[in-house]
Tab-separated table of C-alpha atoms and ligand atoms in Angstrom:
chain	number	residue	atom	x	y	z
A	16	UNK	CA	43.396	20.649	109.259
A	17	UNK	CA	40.630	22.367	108.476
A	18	UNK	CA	37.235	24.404	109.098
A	19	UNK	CA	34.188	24.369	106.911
A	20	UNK	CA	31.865	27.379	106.798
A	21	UNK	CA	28.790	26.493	104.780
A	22	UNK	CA	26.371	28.563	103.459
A	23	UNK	CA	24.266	30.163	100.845
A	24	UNK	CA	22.950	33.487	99.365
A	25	UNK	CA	19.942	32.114	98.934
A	26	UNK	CA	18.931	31.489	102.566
A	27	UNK	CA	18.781	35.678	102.386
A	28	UNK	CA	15.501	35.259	100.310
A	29	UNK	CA	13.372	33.698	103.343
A	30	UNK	CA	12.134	37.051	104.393
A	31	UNK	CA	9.375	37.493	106.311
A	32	UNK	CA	8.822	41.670	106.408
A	33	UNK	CA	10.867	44.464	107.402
A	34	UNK	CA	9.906	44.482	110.656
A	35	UNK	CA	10.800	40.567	111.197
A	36	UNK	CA	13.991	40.222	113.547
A	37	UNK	CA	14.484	36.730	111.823
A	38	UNK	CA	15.728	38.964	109.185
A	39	UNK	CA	18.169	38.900	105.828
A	40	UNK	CA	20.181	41.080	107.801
A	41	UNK	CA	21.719	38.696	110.222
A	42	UNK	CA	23.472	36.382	107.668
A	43	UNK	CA	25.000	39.975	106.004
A	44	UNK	CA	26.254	40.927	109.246
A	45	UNK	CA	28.153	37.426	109.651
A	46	UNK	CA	29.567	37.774	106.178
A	47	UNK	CA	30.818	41.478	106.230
A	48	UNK	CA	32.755	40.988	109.781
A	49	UNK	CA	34.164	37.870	108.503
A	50	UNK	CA	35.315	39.526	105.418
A	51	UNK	CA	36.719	42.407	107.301
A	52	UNK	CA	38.319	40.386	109.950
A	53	UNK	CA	40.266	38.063	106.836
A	54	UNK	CA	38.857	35.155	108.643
A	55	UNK	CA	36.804	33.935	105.961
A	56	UNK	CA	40.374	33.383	103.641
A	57	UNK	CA	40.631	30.656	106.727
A	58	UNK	CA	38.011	28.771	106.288
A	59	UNK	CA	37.059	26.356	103.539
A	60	UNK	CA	33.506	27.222	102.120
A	61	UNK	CA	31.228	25.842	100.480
A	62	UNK	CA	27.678	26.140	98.979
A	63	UNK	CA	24.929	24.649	100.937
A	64	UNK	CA	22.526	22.000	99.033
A	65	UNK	CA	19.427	21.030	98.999
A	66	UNK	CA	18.121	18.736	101.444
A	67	UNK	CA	16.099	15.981	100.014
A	68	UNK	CA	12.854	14.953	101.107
A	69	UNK	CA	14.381	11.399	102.755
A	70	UNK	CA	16.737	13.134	105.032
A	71	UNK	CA	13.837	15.585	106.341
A	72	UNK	CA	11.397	12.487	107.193
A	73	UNK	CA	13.585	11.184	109.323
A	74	UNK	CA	12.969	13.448	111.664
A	75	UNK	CA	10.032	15.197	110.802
A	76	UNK	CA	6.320	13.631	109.635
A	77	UNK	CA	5.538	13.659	106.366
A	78	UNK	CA	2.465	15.495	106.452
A	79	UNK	CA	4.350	18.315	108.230
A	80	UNK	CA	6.552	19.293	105.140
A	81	UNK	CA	2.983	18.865	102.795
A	82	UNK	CA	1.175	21.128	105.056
A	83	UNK	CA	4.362	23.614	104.595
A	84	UNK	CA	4.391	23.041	100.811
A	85	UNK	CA	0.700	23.997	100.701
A	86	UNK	CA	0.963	26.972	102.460
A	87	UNK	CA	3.163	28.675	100.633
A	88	UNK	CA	2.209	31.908	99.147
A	89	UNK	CA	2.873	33.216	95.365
A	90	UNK	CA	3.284	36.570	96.813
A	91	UNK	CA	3.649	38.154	100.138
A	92	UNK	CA	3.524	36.208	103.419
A	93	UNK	CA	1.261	33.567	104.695
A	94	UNK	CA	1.731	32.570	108.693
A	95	UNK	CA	2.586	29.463	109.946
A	96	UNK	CA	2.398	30.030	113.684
A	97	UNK	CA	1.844	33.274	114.728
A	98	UNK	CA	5.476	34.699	114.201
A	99	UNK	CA	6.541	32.575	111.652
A	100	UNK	CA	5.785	33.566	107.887
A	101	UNK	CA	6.712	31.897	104.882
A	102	UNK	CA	7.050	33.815	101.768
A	103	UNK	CA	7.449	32.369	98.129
A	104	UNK	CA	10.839	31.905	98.988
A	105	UNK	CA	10.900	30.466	102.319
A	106	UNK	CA	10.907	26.751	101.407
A	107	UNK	CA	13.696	26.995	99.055
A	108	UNK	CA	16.051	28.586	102.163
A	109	UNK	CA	14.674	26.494	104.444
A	110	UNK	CA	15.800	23.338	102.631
A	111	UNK	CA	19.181	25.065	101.690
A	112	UNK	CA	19.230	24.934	105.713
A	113	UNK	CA	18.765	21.633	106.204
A	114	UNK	CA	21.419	20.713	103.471
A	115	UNK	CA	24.070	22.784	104.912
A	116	UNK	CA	23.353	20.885	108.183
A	117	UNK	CA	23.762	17.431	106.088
A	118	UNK	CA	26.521	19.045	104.117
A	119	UNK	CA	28.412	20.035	107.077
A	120	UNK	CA	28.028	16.217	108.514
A	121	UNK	CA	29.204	14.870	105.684
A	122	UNK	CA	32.207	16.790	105.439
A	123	UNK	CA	33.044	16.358	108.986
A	124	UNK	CA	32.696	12.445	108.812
A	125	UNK	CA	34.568	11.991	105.667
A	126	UNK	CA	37.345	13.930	107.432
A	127	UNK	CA	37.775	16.640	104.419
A	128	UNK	CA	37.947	19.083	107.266
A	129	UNK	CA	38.296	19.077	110.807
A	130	UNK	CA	34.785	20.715	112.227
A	131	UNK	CA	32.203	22.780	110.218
A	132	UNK	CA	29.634	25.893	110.786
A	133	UNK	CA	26.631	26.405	109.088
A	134	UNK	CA	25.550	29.852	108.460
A	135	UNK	CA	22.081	29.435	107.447
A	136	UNK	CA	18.616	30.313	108.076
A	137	UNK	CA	15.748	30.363	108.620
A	138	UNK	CA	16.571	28.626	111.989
A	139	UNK	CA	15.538	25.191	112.931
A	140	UNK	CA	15.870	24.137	116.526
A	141	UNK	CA	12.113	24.865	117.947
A	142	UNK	CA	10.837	23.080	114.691
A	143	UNK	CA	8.853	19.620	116.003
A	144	UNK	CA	8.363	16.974	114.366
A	145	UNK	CA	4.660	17.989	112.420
A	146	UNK	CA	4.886	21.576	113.679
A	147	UNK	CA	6.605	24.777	112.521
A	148	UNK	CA	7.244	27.161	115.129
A	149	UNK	CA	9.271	29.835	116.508
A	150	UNK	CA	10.707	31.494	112.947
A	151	UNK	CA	11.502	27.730	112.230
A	152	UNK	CA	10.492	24.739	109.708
A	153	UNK	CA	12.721	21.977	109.437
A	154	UNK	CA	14.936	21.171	112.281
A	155	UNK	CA	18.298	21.615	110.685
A	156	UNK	CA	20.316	20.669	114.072
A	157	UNK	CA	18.511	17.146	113.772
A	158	UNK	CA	18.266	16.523	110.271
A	159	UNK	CA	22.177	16.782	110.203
A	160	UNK	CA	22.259	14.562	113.585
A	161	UNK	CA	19.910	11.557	111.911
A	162	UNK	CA	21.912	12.220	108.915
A	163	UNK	CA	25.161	11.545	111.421
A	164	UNK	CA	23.254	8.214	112.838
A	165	UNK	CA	22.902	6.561	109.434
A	166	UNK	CA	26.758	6.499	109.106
A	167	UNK	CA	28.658	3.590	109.976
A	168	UNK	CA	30.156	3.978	112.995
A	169	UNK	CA	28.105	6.643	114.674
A	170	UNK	CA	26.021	4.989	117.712
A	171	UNK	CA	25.820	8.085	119.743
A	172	UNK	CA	25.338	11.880	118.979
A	173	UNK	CA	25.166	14.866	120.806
A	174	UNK	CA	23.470	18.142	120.598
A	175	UNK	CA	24.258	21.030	122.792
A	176	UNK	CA	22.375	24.093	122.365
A	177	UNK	CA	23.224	27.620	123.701
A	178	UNK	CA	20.505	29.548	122.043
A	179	UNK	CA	19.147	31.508	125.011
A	180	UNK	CA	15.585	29.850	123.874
A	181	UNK	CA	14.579	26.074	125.106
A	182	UNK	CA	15.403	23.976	121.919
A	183	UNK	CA	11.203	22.072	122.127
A	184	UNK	CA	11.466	20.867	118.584
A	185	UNK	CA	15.052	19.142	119.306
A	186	UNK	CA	13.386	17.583	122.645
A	187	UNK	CA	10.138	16.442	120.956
A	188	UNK	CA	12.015	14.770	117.770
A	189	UNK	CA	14.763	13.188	119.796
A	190	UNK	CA	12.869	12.469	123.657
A	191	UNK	CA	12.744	8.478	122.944
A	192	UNK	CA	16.356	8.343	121.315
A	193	UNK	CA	18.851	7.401	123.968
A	194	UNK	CA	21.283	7.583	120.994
A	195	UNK	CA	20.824	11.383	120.790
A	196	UNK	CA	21.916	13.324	124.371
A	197	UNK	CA	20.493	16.692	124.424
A	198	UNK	CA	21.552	19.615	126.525
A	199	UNK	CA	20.191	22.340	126.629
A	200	UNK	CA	20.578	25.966	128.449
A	201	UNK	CA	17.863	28.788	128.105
A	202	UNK	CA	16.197	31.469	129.761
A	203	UNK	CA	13.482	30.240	132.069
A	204	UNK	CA	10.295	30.817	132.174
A	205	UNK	CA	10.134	32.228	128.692
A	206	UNK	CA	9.314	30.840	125.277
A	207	UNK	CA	8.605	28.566	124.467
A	208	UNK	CA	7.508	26.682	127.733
A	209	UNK	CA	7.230	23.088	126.012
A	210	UNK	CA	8.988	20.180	127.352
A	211	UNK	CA	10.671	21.999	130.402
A	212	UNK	CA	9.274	19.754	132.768
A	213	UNK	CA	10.420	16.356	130.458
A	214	UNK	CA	12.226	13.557	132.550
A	215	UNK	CA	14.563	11.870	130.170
A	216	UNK	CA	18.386	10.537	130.919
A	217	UNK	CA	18.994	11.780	127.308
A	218	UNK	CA	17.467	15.631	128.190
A	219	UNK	CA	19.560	17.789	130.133
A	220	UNK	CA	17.451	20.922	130.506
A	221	UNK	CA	19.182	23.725	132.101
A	222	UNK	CA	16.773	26.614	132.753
A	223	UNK	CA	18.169	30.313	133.801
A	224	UNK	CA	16.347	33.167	135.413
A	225	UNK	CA	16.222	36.417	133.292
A	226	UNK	CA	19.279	38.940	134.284
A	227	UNK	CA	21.205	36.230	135.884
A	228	UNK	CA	25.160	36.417	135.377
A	229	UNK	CA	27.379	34.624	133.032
A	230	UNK	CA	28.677	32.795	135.430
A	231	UNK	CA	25.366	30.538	136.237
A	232	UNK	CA	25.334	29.856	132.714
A	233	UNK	CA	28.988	28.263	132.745
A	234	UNK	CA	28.299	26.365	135.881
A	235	UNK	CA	25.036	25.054	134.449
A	236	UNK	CA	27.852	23.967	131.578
A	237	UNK	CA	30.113	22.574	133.303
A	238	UNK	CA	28.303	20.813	136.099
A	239	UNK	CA	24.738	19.076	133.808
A	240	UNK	CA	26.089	18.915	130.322
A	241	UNK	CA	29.568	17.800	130.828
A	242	UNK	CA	28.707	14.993	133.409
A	243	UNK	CA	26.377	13.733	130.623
A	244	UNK	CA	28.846	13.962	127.888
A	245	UNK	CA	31.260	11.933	130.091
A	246	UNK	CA	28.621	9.350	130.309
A	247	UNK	CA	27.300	9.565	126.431
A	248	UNK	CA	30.526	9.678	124.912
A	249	UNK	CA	28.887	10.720	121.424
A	250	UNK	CA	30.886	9.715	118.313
A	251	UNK	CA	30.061	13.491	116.937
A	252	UNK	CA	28.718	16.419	118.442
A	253	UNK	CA	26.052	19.006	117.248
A	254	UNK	CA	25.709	22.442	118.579
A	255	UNK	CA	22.876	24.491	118.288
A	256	UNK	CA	24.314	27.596	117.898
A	257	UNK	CA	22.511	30.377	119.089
A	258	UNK	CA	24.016	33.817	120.336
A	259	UNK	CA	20.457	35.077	121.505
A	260	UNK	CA	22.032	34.966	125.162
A	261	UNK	CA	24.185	37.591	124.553
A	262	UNK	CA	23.998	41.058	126.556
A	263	UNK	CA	22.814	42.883	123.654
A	264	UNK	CA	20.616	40.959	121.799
A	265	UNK	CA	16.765	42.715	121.761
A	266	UNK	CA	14.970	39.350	122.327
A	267	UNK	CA	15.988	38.349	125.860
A	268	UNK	CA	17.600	38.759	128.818
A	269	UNK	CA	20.475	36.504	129.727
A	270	UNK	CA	24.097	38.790	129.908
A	271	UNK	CA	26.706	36.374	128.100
A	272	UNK	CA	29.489	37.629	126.319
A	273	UNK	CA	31.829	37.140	123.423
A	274	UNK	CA	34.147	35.128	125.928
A	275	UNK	CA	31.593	33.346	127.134
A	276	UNK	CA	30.729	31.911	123.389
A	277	UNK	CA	34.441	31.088	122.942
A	278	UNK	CA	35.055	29.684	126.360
A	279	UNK	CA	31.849	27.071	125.436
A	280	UNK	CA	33.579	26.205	122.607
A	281	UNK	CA	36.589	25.206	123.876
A	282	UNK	CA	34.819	23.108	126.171
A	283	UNK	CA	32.857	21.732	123.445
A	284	UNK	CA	36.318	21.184	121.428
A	285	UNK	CA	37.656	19.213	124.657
A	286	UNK	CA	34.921	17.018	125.198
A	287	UNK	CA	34.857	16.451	121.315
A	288	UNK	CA	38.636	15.643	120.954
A	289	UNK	CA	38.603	12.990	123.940
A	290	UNK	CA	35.116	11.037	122.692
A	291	UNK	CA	34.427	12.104	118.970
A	292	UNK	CA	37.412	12.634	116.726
A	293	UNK	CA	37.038	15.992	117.458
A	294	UNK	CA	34.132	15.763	115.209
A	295	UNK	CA	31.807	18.840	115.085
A	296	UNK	CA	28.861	20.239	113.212
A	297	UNK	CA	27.565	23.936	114.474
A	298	UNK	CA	24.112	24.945	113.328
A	299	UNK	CA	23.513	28.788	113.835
A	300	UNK	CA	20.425	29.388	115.308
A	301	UNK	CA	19.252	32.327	116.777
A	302	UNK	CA	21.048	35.960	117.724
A	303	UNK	CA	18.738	39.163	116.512
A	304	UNK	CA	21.450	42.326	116.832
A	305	UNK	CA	22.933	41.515	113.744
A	306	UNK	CA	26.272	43.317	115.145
A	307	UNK	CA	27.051	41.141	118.618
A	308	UNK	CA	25.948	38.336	116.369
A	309	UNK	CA	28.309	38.633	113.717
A	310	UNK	CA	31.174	39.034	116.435
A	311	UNK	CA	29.862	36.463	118.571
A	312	UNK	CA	30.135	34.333	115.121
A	313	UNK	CA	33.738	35.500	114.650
A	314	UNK	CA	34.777	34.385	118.250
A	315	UNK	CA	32.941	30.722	117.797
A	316	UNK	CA	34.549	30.642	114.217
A	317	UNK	CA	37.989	31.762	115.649
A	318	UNK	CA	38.053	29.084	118.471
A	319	UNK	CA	36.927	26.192	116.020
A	320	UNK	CA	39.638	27.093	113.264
A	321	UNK	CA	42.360	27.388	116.354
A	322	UNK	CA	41.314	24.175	117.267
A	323	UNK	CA	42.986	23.113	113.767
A	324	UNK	CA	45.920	24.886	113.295
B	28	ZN	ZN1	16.636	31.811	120.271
């Protein structure tokens, strides 16, 4: 029984300036507390691969990964949206993302191990379907969740995202797919104000005012994302893993803590064991002091593995 933790030194080389807080830093941070901690000798790693260009069109168009490939700079950084840079290296990661999300699924599904995180970036989850955005290119959560819905027996999916940011590129890839349930919480109004307003029985949007406590954040949990879980029962289950929404993180203003991180995971874990096999893929996402996110990475990491053992 077992818990994957996929990666790659590689992703580090997606850099997009010093200043950047989508920076090489936050993966080193993960890895050093890990390491410290011993949990990493508990956890079965592996490499992350390349995605190939198949898996990315299913969810994204065509042109959108051209226009990206164009782009690209032979030196220094060339924007994409206004705070999202690619540098000569940025591609390369950002498929290493995406196959770490596939990687993950495929692992998961075959049953090698139990449940699987992906410690990669750059991030995916506000990536649409022909835009980049929002320090993202490819949608990694998705890529791995079409990659789930091409396996036999896998009708339904889920993807739950906690990053403290509205996941628009999951809700504009996914808002016609009743196969796909997404739930998402995030502070409200903030960026990046797309697809807040959607109606969809497959889009559970949760906003939360800035400064609000924990504890609205749990009941928007417990009382709009599990009700729809009941009802999807998803055959595997995606999280977008974001630890943005923590107290100390410099980007926004929501006040969760490590508990809170490992008290959504056990729910997640429940949910998972009654309709899925206890089949999960987690997708890190955002989380910009590298320091609460390496420990909020260690508590998500500790509940998943205890979940095995
Ligand atoms: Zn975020």
């Amino acid at each position: 029984m077992t818990t994957a933790f996929i990666s790659h030194q590689d992703c580090s080389l997606h850099n997009m300036g010093p200043e950047h807080p989508e920076s090489p830093i936050r993966l080193h941070a993960i890895r050093r507390v890990l390491e410290r901690t011993g949990l990493i000798e508990q956890l079965i790693q592996f490499e992350a691969p390349h995605v190939t260009s198949e898996q990315i069109t299913r969810v994204h168009a065509e042109l959108h990964q051209k226009r990206l490939e164009m782009k690209l700079p032979e030196e220094g950084v060339v924007y994409a949206d206004e705070d999202t840079a690619l540098c000569p290296d940025s591609l390369h990661a950002a498929s290493l993302a995406a196959g770490g999300a596939v990687l993950a699924t495929e692992k998961v599904l075959s049953g090698e191990v139990d449940n699987a995180f992906v410690a990669v970036r750059p991030p995916g989850h506000h990536a649409e379907y022909k835009a980049a955005m929002g320090f993202c290119f490819y949608n990694n959560v998705a890529v791995a969740a079409a990659h789930a819905l091409e396996q036999e027996g896998i009708e339904r999916v889920a993807i739950l995202d906690f990053d403290v940011h509205h996941c628009n590129g999951t809700v504009d890839i996914f808002q016609n797919r009743p196969d796909v349930l997404v739930c998402s919480t995030f502070q409200h109004p903030y960026y990046p104000e797309r697809y807040t307003e959607i109606d969809r029985p497959n889009i559970i949007n949760c906003p939360l005012k800035a400064h609000g406590p924990a504890s609205e954040w749990r009941k928007a949990v417990i009382e709009r994302w599990m009700p729809a879980l009941e009802q999807h029962k998803p055959d595997m289950i995606f999280i977008s893993a974001g630890f943005d929404a923590h107290r100390e993180d410099p980007m926004a203003d929501l006040n969760l803590e490590e508990e809170d991180y490992a008290w959504v995971t056990e729910r997640i874990l429940e949910v998972a064991g009654r309709f899925s096999k206890g089949r999960v893929v987690s997708v890190l996402e955002g989380g910009y002091n590298p320091v609460a996110l390496a420990f909020c990475v260690l508590t998500h990491l500790e509940v998943l593995a205890a979940s095995n053992s």
